[in-house]
XYZ file of C-alpha atoms in Angstrom:
743
model
C -38.956 4.514 116.491
C -36.565 6.934 114.775
C -33.137 5.685 113.598
C -29.953 7.609 112.829
C -27.347 7.426 110.050
C -24.169 9.414 109.367
C -22.257 9.697 106.113
C -21.235 11.944 103.254
C -23.359 12.781 100.206
C -21.769 10.972 97.285
C -24.205 12.329 94.700
C -27.694 13.817 94.331
C -30.117 11.810 92.142
C -33.006 14.310 92.119
C -33.749 17.705 93.626
C -36.812 19.959 93.437
C -35.500 23.477 94.058
C -39.036 24.809 94.722
C -39.684 22.722 97.828
C -36.255 21.205 98.609
C -37.389 17.579 98.113
C -34.215 15.591 97.391
C -33.184 12.024 96.592
C -29.496 11.466 97.374
C -26.946 8.712 97.895
C -25.147 8.626 101.241
C -21.807 6.827 101.629
C -19.703 5.959 104.645
C -22.706 5.003 106.804
C -22.053 2.540 109.582
C -18.312 2.993 108.962
C -18.254 1.310 105.514
C -18.511 2.505 101.936
C -21.927 0.998 101.172
C -24.382 3.271 99.328
C -27.690 4.228 100.989
C -30.488 5.989 99.073
C -32.082 8.720 101.190
C -35.145 10.916 100.578
C -36.078 14.083 102.424
C -36.505 17.840 102.341
C -33.264 19.849 102.438
C -33.274 23.658 102.274
C -29.688 23.707 100.962
C -27.545 20.647 100.410
C -24.382 19.861 98.434
C -22.485 16.828 97.257
C -19.580 16.045 99.550
C -21.329 17.355 102.684
C -21.254 15.116 105.759
C -24.629 14.797 107.501
C -26.084 13.112 110.547
C -29.717 12.266 109.752
C -32.667 10.924 111.756
C -35.580 9.075 110.180
C -36.808 5.611 109.243
C -35.967 2.884 106.762
C -38.771 2.284 104.277
C -39.297 -0.179 101.447
C -40.395 1.586 98.265
C -42.366 -0.782 96.014
C -40.284 0.281 92.975
C -36.972 1.630 94.305
C -36.467 -0.757 97.204
C -34.804 0.092 100.545
C -34.552 3.824 101.312
C -33.943 5.985 104.362
C -36.624 8.661 104.846
C -35.014 11.635 106.576
C -37.129 13.657 109.031
C -34.321 15.862 110.437
C -30.616 16.286 109.899
C -27.586 18.305 110.902
C -24.727 19.052 108.550
C -21.371 18.250 110.138
C -18.250 20.058 109.080
C -15.467 17.809 107.721
C -13.385 16.418 110.545
C -10.298 15.195 108.661
C -8.271 16.065 105.560
C -9.969 13.442 103.358
C -13.472 14.658 104.315
C -12.388 18.275 103.743
C -11.025 17.475 100.268
C -14.194 15.590 99.384
C -16.358 18.506 100.619
C -14.420 21.267 98.820
C -14.099 19.224 95.615
C -17.823 18.401 95.426
C -18.830 21.773 94.022
C -20.273 22.884 97.377
C -18.068 26.008 97.169
C -18.408 27.816 93.869
C -15.080 28.151 92.057
C -13.380 25.151 93.670
C -13.164 21.905 91.724
C -11.592 18.544 92.623
C -8.046 19.488 91.490
C -7.999 22.808 93.378
C -9.479 21.158 96.493
C -6.643 18.574 96.435
C -3.998 21.372 96.237
C -5.607 23.269 99.184
C -5.689 20.169 101.400
C -2.113 19.160 100.387
C -0.945 22.628 101.476
C -2.851 22.951 104.787
C -3.672 19.331 105.723
C -5.820 18.831 108.850
C -5.725 22.610 109.465
C -7.675 23.349 106.217
C -11.068 24.027 107.858
C -9.592 26.471 110.393
C -7.660 28.282 107.639
C -10.776 28.641 105.438
C -12.900 29.952 108.320
C -10.386 32.065 110.273
C -7.563 33.031 107.872
C -9.119 32.822 104.381
C -6.553 35.310 102.969
C -3.947 32.502 103.257
C -5.795 30.583 100.483
C -4.076 33.037 98.117
C -0.855 31.083 98.849
C -2.280 28.356 96.571
C -1.516 28.639 92.871
C -4.748 29.543 91.025
C -6.398 31.434 93.933
C -6.282 35.238 93.907
C -6.974 37.360 96.990
C -10.414 38.212 95.588
C -11.232 34.537 95.065
C -10.006 33.735 98.582
C -12.458 36.322 100.012
C -15.320 34.861 97.915
C -14.577 31.337 99.207
C -14.583 32.622 102.802
C -17.915 34.423 102.272
C -19.531 31.242 100.903
C -18.263 29.185 103.822
C -19.645 31.771 106.263
C -23.028 31.836 104.512
C -23.319 28.043 104.653
C -22.301 28.042 108.319
C -25.018 30.649 109.034
C -27.593 28.516 107.236
C -26.589 25.390 109.187
C -26.762 27.286 112.469
C -30.202 28.751 111.634
C -31.640 25.369 110.613
C -30.416 23.807 113.871
C -32.016 26.713 115.782
C -35.342 26.220 113.974
C -35.334 22.435 114.439
C -34.942 23.023 118.171
C -38.484 24.484 118.135
C -39.975 21.585 116.192
C -39.975 23.415 112.852
C -39.781 21.031 109.892
C -36.949 21.262 107.352
C -39.328 22.388 104.602
C -40.840 25.177 106.712
C -37.411 26.042 108.134
C -36.092 26.607 104.606
C -38.969 28.992 103.826
C -38.405 30.883 107.084
C -34.649 31.251 106.508
C -35.114 32.333 102.881
C -37.512 35.047 104.091
C -35.617 36.411 107.096
C -31.965 35.339 106.714
C -29.921 36.103 109.817
C -32.752 38.115 111.396
C -34.636 34.814 111.899
C -33.477 34.729 115.555
C -34.931 38.120 116.483
C -38.164 37.458 114.534
C -38.847 34.191 116.339
C -37.867 35.385 119.791
C -39.694 38.742 119.585
C -42.734 38.043 117.389
C -43.136 34.559 115.877
C -46.641 35.607 114.782
C -45.012 37.480 111.898
C -44.680 34.056 110.248
C -48.475 33.946 109.791
C -48.374 37.260 107.879
C -45.204 36.709 105.881
C -44.982 33.030 104.923
C -47.372 31.034 102.761
C -48.584 27.896 104.509
C -48.101 29.277 108.043
C -51.358 30.211 109.739
C -51.977 31.508 113.233
C -52.143 28.006 114.736
C -48.673 26.961 113.508
C -47.222 30.317 114.603
C -48.950 29.911 117.987
C -47.433 26.437 118.480
C -43.968 27.818 117.718
C -44.574 30.766 120.052
C -45.610 28.361 122.830
C -42.366 26.378 122.450
C -40.341 29.601 122.522
C -42.125 30.714 125.687
C -44.209 33.671 124.441
C -46.928 34.557 127.015
C -50.587 33.888 126.164
C -51.434 37.573 126.710
C -48.604 38.812 124.482
C -49.629 41.825 122.349
C -48.352 40.070 119.231
C -50.375 36.936 120.021
C -53.653 38.757 120.614
C -53.348 40.877 117.452
C -52.401 37.869 115.353
C -55.285 35.841 116.833
C -57.778 38.616 116.049
C -56.569 38.812 112.440
C -56.782 35.031 112.173
C -60.371 35.144 113.482
C -61.334 37.750 110.869
C -59.734 35.806 108.026
C -61.370 32.557 109.201
C -64.694 34.397 108.997
C -64.052 35.189 105.318
C -63.812 31.414 104.824
C -67.398 31.231 106.145
C -68.498 33.812 103.566
C -68.336 36.919 105.782
C -66.726 40.169 104.642
C -66.653 41.623 108.189
C -67.577 40.711 111.767
C -69.461 42.928 114.238
C -66.970 44.057 116.866
C -68.656 42.161 119.732
C -68.656 38.920 117.745
C -65.003 39.418 116.754
C -64.079 39.920 120.419
C -66.064 36.857 121.521
C -64.609 34.555 118.840
C -61.063 35.838 119.480
C -61.453 35.377 123.233
C -62.499 31.743 122.745
C -59.603 31.100 120.349
C -56.916 32.721 122.498
C -58.203 31.837 125.947
C -57.889 35.470 127.096
C -60.515 37.846 128.434
C -62.550 40.053 126.065
C -61.325 43.133 127.984
C -57.887 42.707 126.306
C -59.316 43.176 122.805
C -60.175 46.883 122.459
C -56.599 48.176 122.746
C -55.334 45.624 120.229
C -58.137 46.384 117.774
C -57.052 50.036 117.847
C -53.458 48.935 117.179
C -54.594 46.864 114.175
C -56.518 49.892 112.888
C -53.428 52.089 113.286
C -51.421 49.479 111.365
C -54.147 49.573 108.661
C -54.689 45.846 108.885
C -58.366 46.340 109.719
C -61.013 48.952 108.932
C -63.714 49.859 111.452
C -67.014 51.323 110.235
C -69.955 52.408 112.341
C -73.327 51.167 111.114
C -76.059 52.436 113.429
C -75.021 51.385 116.927
C -72.831 48.539 115.662
C -69.132 48.727 114.769
C -68.226 46.542 111.785
C -64.628 45.271 111.600
C -63.224 44.331 108.178
C -59.877 42.894 107.116
C -58.640 45.923 105.130
C -58.447 44.045 101.843
C -62.095 43.002 101.956
C -63.321 46.470 102.886
C -61.586 47.917 99.843
C -62.818 45.048 97.632
C -66.398 46.036 98.478
C -65.689 49.770 98.255
C -64.005 49.528 94.848
C -66.634 47.096 93.549
C -69.313 49.654 94.469
C -67.368 52.433 92.724
C -66.912 50.413 89.522
C -70.589 49.358 89.457
C -71.561 53.015 89.759
C -69.281 53.932 86.840
C -70.952 51.283 84.631
C -74.447 52.444 85.597
C -74.898 55.005 82.815
C -78.026 55.634 80.788
C -77.853 54.523 77.151
C -81.006 56.118 75.708
C -82.708 54.100 72.960
C -85.815 55.186 71.029
C -88.596 53.203 72.739
C -90.605 52.715 69.551
C -87.486 51.329 67.848
C -86.856 48.900 70.749
C -90.466 47.662 70.624
C -90.239 47.137 66.842
C -87.029 45.132 67.325
C -88.686 43.015 70.079
C -91.643 42.287 67.761
C -89.204 41.304 65.015
C -87.299 38.964 67.402
C -90.586 37.320 68.462
C -91.483 36.746 64.823
C -88.044 35.329 63.915
C -87.913 32.955 66.900
C -91.592 32.016 67.090
C -91.731 33.019 70.764
C -94.005 35.409 72.604
C -92.478 37.506 75.378
C -94.638 38.635 78.286
C -94.567 42.200 79.587
C -91.768 41.621 82.125
C -89.593 39.887 79.531
C -90.099 42.797 77.121
C -89.263 45.178 79.950
C -86.039 43.229 80.547
C -84.964 43.667 76.905
C -85.856 47.388 77.061
C -83.927 47.934 80.337
C -80.891 46.036 78.997
C -80.941 48.234 75.874
C -81.225 51.452 77.867
C -78.680 50.977 80.667
C -75.007 50.237 81.083
C -75.761 47.874 83.983
C -78.833 45.655 84.222
C -79.854 42.779 86.538
C -82.250 39.995 85.506
C -83.478 37.679 88.246
C -86.106 34.976 88.669
C -86.696 31.394 89.731
C -86.940 28.230 87.592
C -89.487 28.171 84.752
C -89.896 31.953 84.651
C -88.311 32.371 81.228
C -84.831 33.688 82.080
C -83.256 31.735 79.186
C -85.867 32.976 76.669
C -85.233 36.529 77.891
C -81.430 36.185 77.642
C -81.820 34.870 74.087
C -84.014 37.856 73.168
C -81.415 40.244 74.668
C -78.626 38.500 72.704
C -80.619 38.790 69.434
C -81.348 42.463 70.128
C -77.653 43.339 70.530
C -76.570 41.073 67.658
C -78.931 43.066 65.468
C -77.120 46.225 66.611
C -73.795 44.729 65.478
C -72.558 44.511 69.076
C -69.775 42.155 70.141
C -71.043 39.928 72.951
C -69.238 37.801 75.563
C -71.063 35.266 77.756
C -69.716 33.737 80.965
C -70.665 31.880 84.142
C -68.748 31.029 87.346
C -68.282 27.275 86.673
C -67.540 25.078 83.681
C -70.833 23.229 84.103
C -72.832 26.483 84.255
C -70.979 27.856 81.193
C -71.749 24.648 79.286
C -75.454 24.969 80.163
C -75.404 28.598 79.038
C -73.874 27.591 75.693
C -76.516 24.885 75.187
C -79.371 27.256 76.110
C -78.257 30.207 73.959
C -76.320 28.590 71.107
C -73.678 31.221 71.862
C -70.253 30.229 73.224
C -69.983 30.845 76.968
C -66.830 30.577 79.088
C -66.041 30.442 82.770
C -65.348 33.888 84.216
C -61.767 32.778 84.919
C -61.229 31.915 81.234
C -62.972 35.104 80.110
C -60.492 37.079 82.227
C -57.599 34.893 80.990
C -56.292 33.495 84.239
C -52.509 33.286 84.185
C -51.735 31.275 87.298
C -50.714 32.679 90.649
C -47.221 32.717 92.153
C -46.766 30.657 95.317
C -45.896 33.679 97.423
C -49.151 35.426 96.458
C -51.434 32.535 97.333
C -52.020 33.548 100.927
C -53.342 36.917 99.838
C -55.232 35.317 96.952
C -53.877 37.927 94.546
C -55.047 36.038 91.460
C -53.414 37.188 88.261
C -55.686 37.752 85.274
C -54.386 38.947 81.909
C -57.600 40.966 81.499
C -57.643 43.865 83.943
C -57.778 47.679 84.056
C -54.681 47.950 81.808
C -55.920 45.287 79.368
C -59.745 45.348 79.489
C -62.149 42.974 77.776
C -62.963 43.861 74.194
C -66.751 43.591 74.103
C -69.817 45.786 73.762
C -72.044 43.566 75.910
C -71.046 41.079 78.653
C -73.670 38.708 80.089
C -72.862 36.809 83.311
C -75.189 33.953 84.368
C -75.509 32.233 87.779
C -74.510 35.432 89.570
C -75.526 34.028 92.978
C -72.273 32.013 92.849
C -69.993 35.006 92.246
C -68.099 36.163 95.352
C -66.727 39.638 96.038
C -63.173 38.757 94.925
C -64.219 37.419 91.519
C -66.692 40.287 91.015
C -63.938 42.819 91.700
C -61.618 41.118 89.187
C -64.390 41.067 86.565
C -65.232 44.748 87.000
C -61.565 45.750 86.692
C -61.657 44.342 83.149
C -64.931 46.028 82.102
C -64.651 49.592 80.780
C -67.353 52.226 81.180
C -69.462 52.107 78.023
C -69.527 48.305 77.959
C -72.963 46.983 78.921
C -72.874 44.487 81.793
C -75.912 42.221 82.250
C -76.047 40.129 85.444
C -78.419 37.143 85.563
C -79.239 34.958 88.546
C -81.669 33.740 91.176
C -81.202 35.607 94.436
C -83.027 32.856 96.340
C -80.230 30.371 95.629
C -77.560 29.796 98.263
C -74.919 32.548 98.342
C -71.424 32.061 96.914
C -68.946 29.716 98.591
C -66.454 32.608 98.773
C -66.977 35.792 100.820
C -69.712 38.291 100.042
C -73.330 38.273 98.909
C -72.876 40.085 95.614
C -76.101 39.485 93.660
C -78.394 39.906 96.654
C -76.610 43.063 97.825
C -76.740 44.647 94.349
C -80.485 43.955 94.086
C -81.217 45.075 97.652
C -79.330 48.340 97.241
C -82.199 49.487 94.989
C -79.734 51.560 92.966
C -79.814 49.693 89.633
C -82.412 48.603 87.069
C -83.650 45.135 88.073
C -86.322 43.000 86.410
C -87.601 40.031 88.412
C -89.433 37.370 86.389
C -92.188 35.747 88.467
C -94.646 34.223 85.996
C -94.236 30.459 85.566
C -94.753 29.631 81.883
C -97.240 26.968 80.760
C -94.665 24.354 79.782
C -92.751 24.852 83.039
C -96.002 24.806 85.053
C -96.497 21.206 83.946
C -93.322 20.294 85.866
C -93.783 19.615 89.571
C -90.067 20.360 90.033
C -90.719 23.977 89.018
C -94.097 24.291 90.791
C -92.803 22.742 94.028
C -89.595 24.814 93.962
C -91.682 27.994 93.915
C -93.941 26.643 96.681
C -90.858 25.863 98.811
C -89.491 29.353 98.153
C -92.777 30.932 99.263
C -92.915 28.715 102.381
C -95.944 26.730 101.125
C -96.211 23.004 101.831
C -95.859 20.526 98.969
C -98.267 17.659 98.148
C -96.403 14.339 98.515
C -98.868 11.978 96.800
C -96.256 10.502 94.400
C -98.720 10.992 91.527
C -96.176 13.343 89.962
C -94.092 12.348 86.956
C -90.946 14.210 88.099
C -91.139 14.817 91.885
C -91.096 11.774 94.202
C -90.898 11.342 97.965
C -90.012 7.906 99.394
C -90.656 7.864 103.164
C -87.955 6.025 105.123
C -86.736 6.544 108.726
C -83.507 4.505 108.944
C -80.216 5.808 107.493
C -79.003 2.435 106.197
C -82.358 1.689 104.538
C -82.278 5.169 102.942
C -78.809 4.399 101.517
C -80.023 1.051 100.090
C -82.922 2.857 98.381
C -80.544 5.531 97.010
C -78.276 2.831 95.512
C -81.248 1.031 93.912
C -82.497 4.321 92.414
C -79.109 5.175 90.890
C -78.268 1.679 89.643
C -81.638 0.435 88.432
C -84.628 2.790 88.450
C -83.573 6.298 87.437
C -81.128 5.696 84.524
C -83.917 4.210 82.379
C -86.489 6.736 83.601
C -84.463 9.858 82.721
C -82.380 8.246 79.937
C -79.053 8.913 81.653
C -76.060 6.975 82.974
C -75.810 6.218 86.718
C -72.826 8.638 86.960
C -75.031 11.496 85.660
C -77.485 11.084 88.553
C -76.331 13.186 91.492
C -76.842 12.541 95.195
C -77.190 15.854 97.072
C -77.042 16.009 100.860
C -77.106 18.913 103.325
C -74.123 17.753 105.395
C -70.536 16.510 105.183
C -70.575 14.464 108.395
C -73.037 11.980 109.840
C -74.858 8.848 108.688
C -76.092 10.567 105.519
C -73.164 12.960 105.104
C -70.993 13.261 102.012
C -68.016 11.442 103.536
C -69.896 8.234 104.457
C -72.124 8.235 101.371
C -69.168 8.516 98.996
C -67.351 5.535 100.495
C -70.492 3.380 100.204
C -71.511 4.607 96.734
C -67.965 4.036 95.416
C -68.240 0.330 96.335
C -71.462 -0.060 94.339
C -70.976 2.344 91.418
C -67.252 1.751 90.779
C -66.348 -1.553 92.443
C -62.744 -2.811 92.536
C -61.505 -4.764 89.533
C -58.047 -6.212 88.761
C -57.754 -3.853 85.777
C -58.458 -0.716 87.874
C -55.505 0.833 89.684
C -56.074 2.318 93.140
C -54.314 4.853 95.346
C -54.932 5.064 99.090
C -55.131 8.641 100.275
C -56.089 10.004 103.690
C -58.963 7.989 105.153
C -60.092 6.501 101.834
C -58.891 5.602 98.375
C -59.189 6.712 94.774
C -59.861 4.200 92.015
C -59.621 4.591 88.257
C -63.107 5.427 86.993
C -64.118 7.346 90.151
C -66.303 10.426 89.960
C -64.265 13.197 91.657
C -64.519 16.881 92.524
C -61.885 19.601 92.952
C -62.390 21.078 96.442
C -60.237 24.208 96.312
C -59.106 26.704 93.704
C -55.767 25.787 92.120
C -54.723 28.698 89.932
C -51.567 27.029 88.640
C -52.676 23.500 87.731
C -52.173 23.039 83.995
C -54.813 21.419 81.788
C -55.291 20.591 78.132
C -58.187 19.646 75.877
C -57.351 16.862 73.441
C -58.703 16.319 69.959
C -58.407 13.275 67.720
C -55.524 10.885 68.456
C -54.960 12.642 71.802
C -53.425 15.739 70.202
C -53.889 18.850 72.440
C -56.146 21.482 70.838
C -56.279 23.892 73.800
C -54.202 24.505 76.934
C -54.508 26.647 80.020
C -54.145 26.872 83.794
C -56.588 26.805 86.678
C -58.937 24.181 88.113
C -61.571 25.421 90.528
C -63.559 24.509 93.599
C -66.579 22.476 92.449
C -65.193 21.274 89.079
C -66.142 17.594 88.637
C -64.799 14.861 86.392
C -63.662 11.242 86.110
C -60.357 9.889 87.438
C -59.035 8.327 84.225
C -55.607 6.954 85.155
C -53.381 6.330 88.179
C -49.656 5.966 87.407
C -47.667 4.484 90.302
C -44.340 4.896 88.494
C -44.643 8.669 87.890
C -46.828 9.049 91.034
C -49.492 10.965 89.108
C -53.216 10.710 88.420
C -55.131 12.209 85.503
C -58.647 13.637 85.735
C -60.856 14.452 82.770
C -63.330 17.181 83.701
C -66.834 17.508 82.276
C -65.858 20.239 79.830
C -63.105 18.041 78.330
C -60.134 19.547 80.211
C -57.568 16.948 81.317
C -55.329 17.749 84.292
C -52.492 15.749 85.819
C -52.176 15.637 89.623
C -49.117 14.523 91.560
C -50.006 12.139 94.395
C -49.330 14.998 96.844
C -52.003 17.071 95.069
C -54.672 14.408 95.563
C -55.638 16.268 98.756
C -57.339 18.741 96.383
C -59.757 16.044 95.171
C -62.577 14.120 96.804
C -65.114 11.556 95.621
C -68.238 13.149 94.107
C -70.889 10.413 93.941
C -72.522 12.519 96.664
C -71.876 16.255 97.085
C -73.184 18.850 99.507
C -76.024 21.030 98.233
C -73.678 24.022 98.622
C -71.207 22.451 96.181
C -73.970 21.803 93.612
C -74.613 25.515 93.012
C -74.750 26.447 89.346
C -75.020 22.811 88.297
C -77.907 20.971 86.687
C -78.329 17.189 86.562
C -80.795 14.913 84.714
C -81.923 13.639 88.126
C -81.070 14.329 91.746
C -81.577 12.084 94.767
C -81.769 13.836 98.149
C -81.389 11.667 101.296
C -82.991 13.552 104.203
C -83.225 12.526 107.847
C -82.092 14.996 110.492
C -79.399 17.555 111.222
C -78.675 21.051 112.610
C -81.729 23.335 112.305
C -79.589 26.225 110.998
C -78.475 24.017 108.108
C -81.820 22.373 107.304
C -83.609 25.417 105.929
C -85.857 26.480 103.056
C -83.055 28.094 101.062
C -81.034 24.860 101.047
C -84.006 22.727 99.989
C -84.935 25.186 97.219
C -81.367 25.074 95.857
C -81.316 21.246 95.897
C -84.664 20.845 94.125
C -83.782 23.368 91.398
C -80.629 21.399 90.464
C -82.767 18.700 88.756
C -83.703 18.888 85.098
C -86.033 15.884 84.787
C -86.559 14.225 88.154
C -86.234 14.891 91.906
C -86.424 11.989 94.365
C -86.284 12.713 98.096
C -85.721 9.693 100.348
C -86.231 10.030 104.083
C -88.248 11.856 106.714
C -91.387 13.758 105.662
C -91.243 15.652 108.978
C -87.711 16.933 108.221
C -88.808 17.941 104.694
C -91.782 19.942 106.017
C -89.687 21.527 108.796
C -87.157 22.702 106.182
C -89.938 24.479 104.244
C -91.065 26.236 107.448
C -87.522 27.164 108.483
C -86.574 30.347 106.629
C -83.692 31.099 108.989
C -80.335 31.097 107.261
C -76.962 31.510 108.817
C -76.405 35.268 108.727
C -73.787 36.283 106.184
C -72.044 39.548 107.011
C -71.654 41.554 103.802
C -72.175 45.230 103.059
C -71.880 45.857 99.320
C -75.421 47.300 99.437
C -74.284 49.821 102.088
C -71.202 50.790 100.038
C -73.411 51.199 96.932
C -75.801 53.539 98.741
C -72.818 55.585 99.984
C -71.388 55.738 96.455
C -74.659 56.692 94.783
């Protein structure tokens, strides 16, 4: 139950101006002069102010008794002493303690009325000019307006933190914005989505069929679809989804879609008999990506005899023999500004990339190599012996201001004005690259620079919106070489052979006579989990010469008996059990423990990191930690309320306890999250789940994550059904259409 305290702010201990979080000391509570430490979020607050606050008493394990404020109202001083204290606190710029005492001595109990109604009379006080008197009056008025606005916002259940953001954005027009169109908040203010705006609108009394509500709900539906990987929605599907969200009939939608088109918030394109509806930004991302790809697609004629001589020389120097398709790949890369190399596991992509690198090195070209994730970049470096970076580091990410986050306007130092300095850029694991990252990359690549894109189009598409690699290949507008031949060494691996069988829809032999592909038939979820634990703790580490933490559990789902959430809680108990020396931090439904394997679950463009050399001295610094980055939780510091994670590539990042919502345990991860990664061994628990999710594409991606051993534990029937099921959830993207239009 909420309690209430009233008093004046004696002093402020700590204040974060970015979010308004404040620790202050309140005096005069309960009619005495005892000090009370209070914590809360205050949009604007000053020493000397008198407040009435609601909240609860808490016992902080370090700082003791505190009052946690959930809402407050600032009360104007009611007597001469309170007025002197308020004016002398520094709340009004230009008035100190001595001047405040002179003002109150002159006007006594009438001081507040004088300041608000007859401010020119302040000039009667020695040391106050007429100009200064007007400035004092203006400040008092501004603070009164702020107090009034915050009380108005609190009336509609708006928190202090959000109220501060709203007032900073709209000022005195906050009243008209909320009463006419509260859905503007979803467009204008970071952290406010349609649902929060809709709650506020409901409290204000906005009708469910309001024009503003329907348009805002339709935009929300489109932007939610981008979170599912779509770049557009067919008009009928947009109308259906919006109708379900808003609880209004589909017949209302057409007029409002036209309004959104007129406002240029959406783009409509006819494709056959279907109308495709895009959020404007994503339409232009695809359109401009297509234009820039076309500009890179220039012929770079090379003498064919010379290229063949160079290939023969590379074969001799490296002791490798390239097959016809690999030689063709080198030739196409040499002769075009844009080239795509694709193929499944064991088909010699790495050998081909190395031959391409050697060819261009021999030409004296400057090369840059990159991949979407730190793990994929590390693998690329190991496979080529050439330093590879993440695409974000290649483009020199420079953080992203808070106000830009909603629009995801990521700021890269490398762009059209400051392009990459390279003759050849090779990007691996292209299936993971979404339309936003591809657009940013192309902005930094000048015509004349060769761009080589490498990937496996049969892998799952990117987590972010778009289907870039597949659309580029399917457009048929660029030189593509697909490697299909499985090389002898790879053909001895059942991981490779079975992955290709799965991809072709052929059934796999489950005799367990293999040395690297095992199937353990179990039908009960708890028994499956016991087997998984035994494999990770006892059997597999010795078999693949790896630590238990290097062996990855991959599962199709987040929820359920064999979902990520349940598996992680169980695996944490066995793989990183509690010890007196290990600090813990409860968060959400679970807890983090020092030594835990963790994963970043959203892009944070501003989180700082450093790589440390000997004696802990930083040797490199930067910003940006990304969805899918994994590492070990090294330390939890209760005093500073921070936790430090060391990621696989050596970057160390410090998280405040509030930022722990960006991390989750990673003993088990979804197959989607494993894209671009490779592990010594993977264990795949498999029982049952939604048919749309349990498909061939997902199984193929999971199996190809393993370097030395795949072990599937569960239902043979589910495994065989997944191979048969080639249906994937349709992803709405149209880069191939834009490319055909451009070319």
